mmCIF file with all atom_site columns, C-alpha atoms in Angstrom:
data_model
loop_
_atom_site.group_PDB
_atom_site.id
_atom_site.type_symbol
_atom_site.label_atom_id
_atom_site.label_alt_id
_atom_site.label_comp_id
_atom_site.label_asym_id
_atom_site.label_entity_id
_atom_site.label_seq_id
_atom_site.pdbx_PDB_ins_code
_atom_site.Cartn_x
_atom_site.Cartn_y
_atom_site.Cartn_z
_atom_site.occupancy
_atom_site.B_iso_or_equiv
_atom_site.pdbx_formal_charge
_atom_site.auth_seq_id
_atom_site.auth_comp_id
_atom_site.auth_asym_id
_atom_site.auth_atom_id
_atom_site.pdbx_PDB_model_num
ATOM 1  C CA . VAL A 1 1  ? -30.965 -39.005 6.986  1.00 0.00 ? 1  VAL A CA 1
ATOM 2  C CA . LEU A 1 2  ? -28.167 -37.864 4.726  1.00 0.00 ? 2  LEU A CA 1
ATOM 3  C CA . GLY A 1 3  ? -28.208 -36.842 1.073  1.00 0.00 ? 3  GLY A CA 1
ATOM 4  C CA . LYS A 1 4  ? -27.550 -34.028 -1.318 1.00 0.00 ? 4  LYS A CA 1
ATOM 5  C CA . SER A 1 5  ? -29.898 -31.099 -1.770 1.00 0.00 ? 5  SER A CA 1
ATOM 6  C CA . GLY A 1 6  ? -33.091 -32.091 -3.563 1.00 0.00 ? 6  GLY A CA 1
ATOM 7  C CA . ALA A 1 7  ? -32.631 -35.819 -2.920 1.00 0.00 ? 7  ALA A CA 1
ATOM 8  C CA . GLY A 1 8  ? -35.929 -36.115 -1.014 1.00 0.00 ? 8  GLY A CA 1
ATOM 9  C CA . LYS A 1 9  ? -34.684 -36.228 2.585  1.00 0.00 ? 9  LYS A CA 1
ATOM 10 C CA . SER A 1 10 ? -37.501 -34.046 3.925  1.00 0.00 ? 10 SER A CA 1
ATOM 11 C CA . PHE A 1 11 ? -40.160 -35.900 1.928  1.00 0.00 ? 11 PHE A CA 1
ATOM 12 C CA . PHE A 1 12 ? -38.873 -39.261 3.169  1.00 0.00 ? 12 PHE A CA 1
ATOM 13 C CA . THR A 1 13 ? -38.686 -38.121 6.784  1.00 0.00 ? 13 THR A CA 1
ATOM 14 C CA . LYS A 1 14 ? -42.185 -36.627 6.766  1.00 0.00 ? 14 LYS A CA 1
ATOM 15 C CA . SER A 1 15 ? -43.529 -39.808 5.159  1.00 0.00 ? 15 SER A CA 1
ATOM 16 C CA . VAL A 1 16 ? -42.003 -41.963 7.905  1.00 0.00 ? 16 VAL A CA 1
ATOM 17 C CA . LEU A 1 17 ? -43.370 -39.642 10.608 1.00 0.00 ? 17 LEU A CA 1
ATOM 18 C CA . LEU A 1 18 ? -46.855 -39.680 9.055  1.00 0.00 ? 18 LEU A CA 1
ATOM 19 C CA . GLN A 1 19 ? -46.862 -43.482 8.784  1.00 0.00 ? 19 GLN A CA 1
ATOM 20 C CA . ALA A 1 20 ? -45.835 -43.775 12.435 1.00 0.00 ? 20 ALA A CA 1
ATOM 21 C CA . CYS A 1 21 ? -48.625 -41.408 13.492 1.00 0.00 ? 21 CYS A CA 1
ATOM 22 C CA . ALA A 1 22 ? -51.152 -43.344 11.395 1.00 0.00 ? 22 ALA A CA 1
ATOM 23 C CA . ALA A 1 23 ? -50.037 -46.533 13.160 1.00 0.00 ? 23 ALA A CA 1
ATOM 24 C CA . GLY A 1 24 ? -50.806 -44.924 16.528 1.00 0.00 ? 24 GLY A CA 1
ATOM 25 C CA . GLN A 1 25 ? -47.199 -44.463 17.570 1.00 0.00 ? 25 GLN A CA 1
ATOM 26 C CA . GLN A 1 26 ? -46.055 -41.491 19.589 1.00 0.00 ? 26 GLN A CA 1
ATOM 27 C CA . VAL A 1 27 ? -43.587 -39.428 17.551 1.00 0.00 ? 27 VAL A CA 1
ATOM 28 C CA . VAL A 1 28 ? -41.071 -36.793 18.601 1.00 0.00 ? 28 VAL A CA 1
ATOM 29 C CA . ALA A 1 29 ? -39.337 -34.759 15.898 1.00 0.00 ? 29 ALA A CA 1
ATOM 30 C CA . ILE A 1 30 ? -36.681 -32.191 16.730 1.00 0.00 ? 30 ILE A CA 1
ATOM 31 C CA . ASP A 1 31 ? -37.156 -29.747 13.890 1.00 0.00 ? 31 ASP A CA 1
ATOM 32 C CA . PRO A 1 32 ? -35.138 -26.520 14.211 1.00 0.00 ? 32 PRO A CA 1
ATOM 33 C CA . GLU A 1 33 ? -36.078 -25.379 10.689 1.00 0.00 ? 33 GLU A CA 1
ATOM 34 C CA . GLY A 1 34 ? -39.846 -25.802 11.220 1.00 0.00 ? 34 GLY A CA 1
ATOM 35 C CA . GLU A 1 35 ? -40.220 -28.135 8.225  1.00 0.00 ? 35 GLU A CA 1
ATOM 36 C CA . CYS A 1 36 ? -42.656 -30.434 10.051 1.00 0.00 ? 36 CYS A CA 1
ATOM 37 C CA . ARG A 1 37 ? -44.924 -27.680 11.383 1.00 0.00 ? 37 ARG A CA 1
ATOM 38 C CA . ALA A 1 38 ? -47.769 -28.310 8.920  1.00 0.00 ? 38 ALA A CA 1
ATOM 39 C CA . LEU A 1 39 ? -47.572 -32.082 9.444  1.00 0.00 ? 39 LEU A CA 1
ATOM 40 C CA . CYS A 1 40 ? -47.704 -31.601 13.213 1.00 0.00 ? 40 CYS A CA 1
ATOM 41 C CA . GLU A 1 41 ? -50.817 -29.426 12.886 1.00 0.00 ? 41 GLU A CA 1
ATOM 42 C CA . ARG A 1 42 ? -52.532 -31.889 10.502 1.00 0.00 ? 42 ARG A CA 1
ATOM 43 C CA . VAL A 1 43 ? -52.135 -34.849 12.832 1.00 0.00 ? 43 VAL A CA 1
ATOM 44 C CA . GLY A 1 44 ? -53.162 -32.846 15.915 1.00 0.00 ? 44 GLY A CA 1
ATOM 45 C CA . GLY A 1 45 ? -49.672 -32.841 17.364 1.00 0.00 ? 45 GLY A CA 1
ATOM 46 C CA . LEU A 1 46 ? -48.184 -30.629 20.004 1.00 0.00 ? 46 LEU A CA 1
ATOM 47 C CA . ARG A 1 47 ? -45.489 -28.226 18.885 1.00 0.00 ? 47 ARG A CA 1
ATOM 48 C CA . LEU A 1 48 ? -43.083 -27.029 21.552 1.00 0.00 ? 48 LEU A CA 1
ATOM 49 C CA . ARG A 1 49 ? -40.673 -24.143 21.238 1.00 0.00 ? 49 ARG A CA 1
ATOM 50 C CA . TYR A 1 50 ? -37.270 -24.758 22.698 1.00 0.00 ? 50 TYR A CA 1
ATOM 51 C CA . SER A 1 51 ? -34.149 -22.781 23.423 1.00 0.00 ? 51 SER A CA 1
ATOM 52 C CA . VAL A 1 52 ? -30.738 -23.294 24.930 1.00 0.00 ? 52 VAL A CA 1
ATOM 53 C CA . SER A 1 53 ? -31.934 -21.686 28.141 1.00 0.00 ? 53 SER A CA 1
ATOM 54 C CA . PRO A 1 54 ? -30.666 -23.520 31.245 1.00 0.00 ? 54 PRO A CA 1
ATOM 55 C CA . GLU A 1 55 ? -34.160 -23.349 32.863 1.00 0.00 ? 55 GLU A CA 1
ATOM 56 C CA . ARG A 1 56 ? -35.572 -25.754 30.273 1.00 0.00 ? 56 ARG A CA 1
ATOM 57 C CA . THR A 1 57 ? -34.048 -28.989 29.131 1.00 0.00 ? 57 THR A CA 1
ATOM 58 C CA . LEU A 1 58 ? -35.089 -31.736 26.773 1.00 0.00 ? 58 LEU A CA 1
ATOM 59 C CA . ASN A 1 59 ? -33.693 -35.216 27.266 1.00 0.00 ? 59 ASN A CA 1
ATOM 60 C CA . PRO A 1 60 ? -34.853 -37.497 24.411 1.00 0.00 ? 60 PRO A CA 1
ATOM 61 C CA . LEU A 1 61 ? -33.552 -40.509 26.341 1.00 0.00 ? 61 LEU A CA 1
ATOM 62 C CA . ASP A 1 62 ? -35.764 -39.811 29.376 1.00 0.00 ? 62 ASP A CA 1
ATOM 63 C CA . LEU A 1 63 ? -38.510 -42.315 28.579 1.00 0.00 ? 63 LEU A CA 1
ATOM 64 C CA . PRO A 1 64 ? -41.591 -42.890 30.736 1.00 0.00 ? 64 PRO A CA 1
ATOM 65 C CA . LEU A 1 65 ? -41.566 -46.005 32.888 1.00 0.00 ? 65 LEU A CA 1
ATOM 66 C CA . PRO A 1 66 ? -43.780 -48.863 31.687 1.00 0.00 ? 66 PRO A CA 1
ATOM 67 C CA . PRO A 1 67 ? -46.915 -49.581 33.715 1.00 0.00 ? 67 PRO A CA 1
ATOM 68 C CA . ASP A 1 68 ? -46.342 -51.699 36.821 1.00 0.00 ? 68 ASP A CA 1
ATOM 69 C CA . ASN A 1 69 ? -47.285 -55.269 35.871 1.00 0.00 ? 69 ASN A CA 1
ATOM 70 C CA . SER A 1 70 ? -46.104 -56.840 39.113 1.00 0.00 ? 70 SER A CA 1
ATOM 71 C CA . ALA A 1 71 ? -49.690 -57.454 40.305 1.00 0.00 ? 71 ALA A CA 1
ATOM 72 C CA . GLY A 1 72 ? -50.239 -59.949 37.498 1.00 0.00 ? 72 GLY A CA 1
ATOM 73 C CA . ASP A 1 73 ? -47.034 -61.941 38.132 1.00 0.00 ? 73 ASP A CA 1
#
């Protein structure tokens, strides 16, 4: 989301995140400024601290595998 200061970027982003949560979707927000902290707490989310430490990594493209549906084929 791009825009000048005061254009409503944070409001828009939080609105989209809240709508996704209300629809039952799992949401991940990388928020280095902590702007979504209150929203995370309100929806019962899990807030993780992260660092650039090599012991911990976060790969947003590492998605869980879908359930095995081969038994029904």
